[in-house]
Amino acid sequence: MPVLAVLLIAAFGIWALSCAHAPRWPNACLLIERDRAEVREHMLTAPAEADRRRYADVLDRIEGRATIAECRR
């Protein structure tokens, strides 16, 4: 039984090391890029200045998520 535990821990360690060089959240980056495009489209067609400011705030939050997810532009 202890041998199985050691093998399981070793397998997890190898898997974790192999993932260390991969992009951190590739699916999140795709979703963030989609959100950016949607917000920019709404921002360009917003009728009022208040709406444009609100969309700019949303875009800032999206950029913050992109930074956390380590997305490259």
C-alpha positions as CSV (number, residue, x, y, z in Angstrom):
1,M,0.0,0.0,0.0
2,P,2.8,2.5,0.8
3,V,4.3,1.8,-2.6
4,L,1.0,2.7,-4.3
5,A,0.9,6.0,-2.4
6,V,4.5,6.8,-3.4
7,L,3.7,6.1,-7.1
8,L,0.6,8.2,-7.0
9,I,2.5,11.1,-5.4
10,A,5.3,10.8,-8.0
11,A,2.8,10.7,-10.9
12,F,1.1,13.8,-9.6
13,G,4.5,15.6,-9.2
14,I,5.4,14.8,-12.8
15,W,2.0,15.9,-14.1
16,A,2.3,19.2,-12.1
17,L,5.8,19.9,-13.5
18,S,4.7,19.2,-17.0
19,C,1.9,21.8,-16.6
20,A,4.2,24.4,-15.2
21,H,5.2,25.6,-18.6
22,A,1.8,25.5,-20.3
23,P,-0.4,28.7,-20.4
24,R,-2.2,29.0,-17.1
25,W,-5.8,29.3,-18.2
26,P,-6.1,28.8,-22.0
27,N,-9.9,28.5,-22.0
28,A,-10.2,31.5,-19.8
29,C,-8.2,33.5,-22.3
30,L,-10.5,32.6,-25.1
31,L,-13.5,33.7,-23.0
32,I,-11.9,36.9,-22.0
33,E,-11.1,37.7,-25.6
34,R,-14.7,37.1,-26.6
35,D,-15.9,39.4,-23.7
36,R,-13.5,42.1,-24.8
37,A,-14.9,42.0,-28.3
38,E,-18.5,42.1,-27.1
39,V,-17.9,45.0,-24.7
40,R,-16.0,47.0,-27.3
41,E,-18.9,46.6,-29.8
42,H,-21.4,47.8,-27.2
43,M,-19.2,50.6,-26.2
44,L,-19.1,51.9,-29.8
45,T,-22.8,51.8,-30.2
46,A,-23.7,53.1,-26.7
47,P,-26.1,56.1,-27.0
48,A,-25.2,57.9,-23.8
49,E,-21.9,59.0,-22.2
50,A,-22.9,57.2,-18.9
51,D,-23.3,53.9,-20.8
52,R,-19.9,54.4,-22.5
53,R,-18.3,55.0,-19.0
54,R,-20.0,51.9,-17.7
55,Y,-18.7,49.8,-20.6
56,A,-15.2,51.3,-20.0
57,D,-15.4,50.1,-16.4
58,V,-16.4,46.6,-17.5
59,L,-13.5,46.6,-20.0
60,D,-11.1,47.5,-17.2
61,R,-12.4,44.6,-15.1
62,I,-11.9,42.3,-18.1
63,E,-8.4,43.5,-18.5
64,G,-7.8,42.7,-14.8
65,R,-9.1,39.2,-15.3
66,A,-6.7,38.9,-18.4
67,T,-3.8,39.9,-16.2
68,I,-4.7,37.3,-13.5
69,A,-5.1,34.6,-16.1
70,E,-1.8,35.6,-17.8
71,C,-3.4,36.0,-21.2
72,R,-1.2,37.4,-23.9
73,R,-2.5,39.9,-26.5
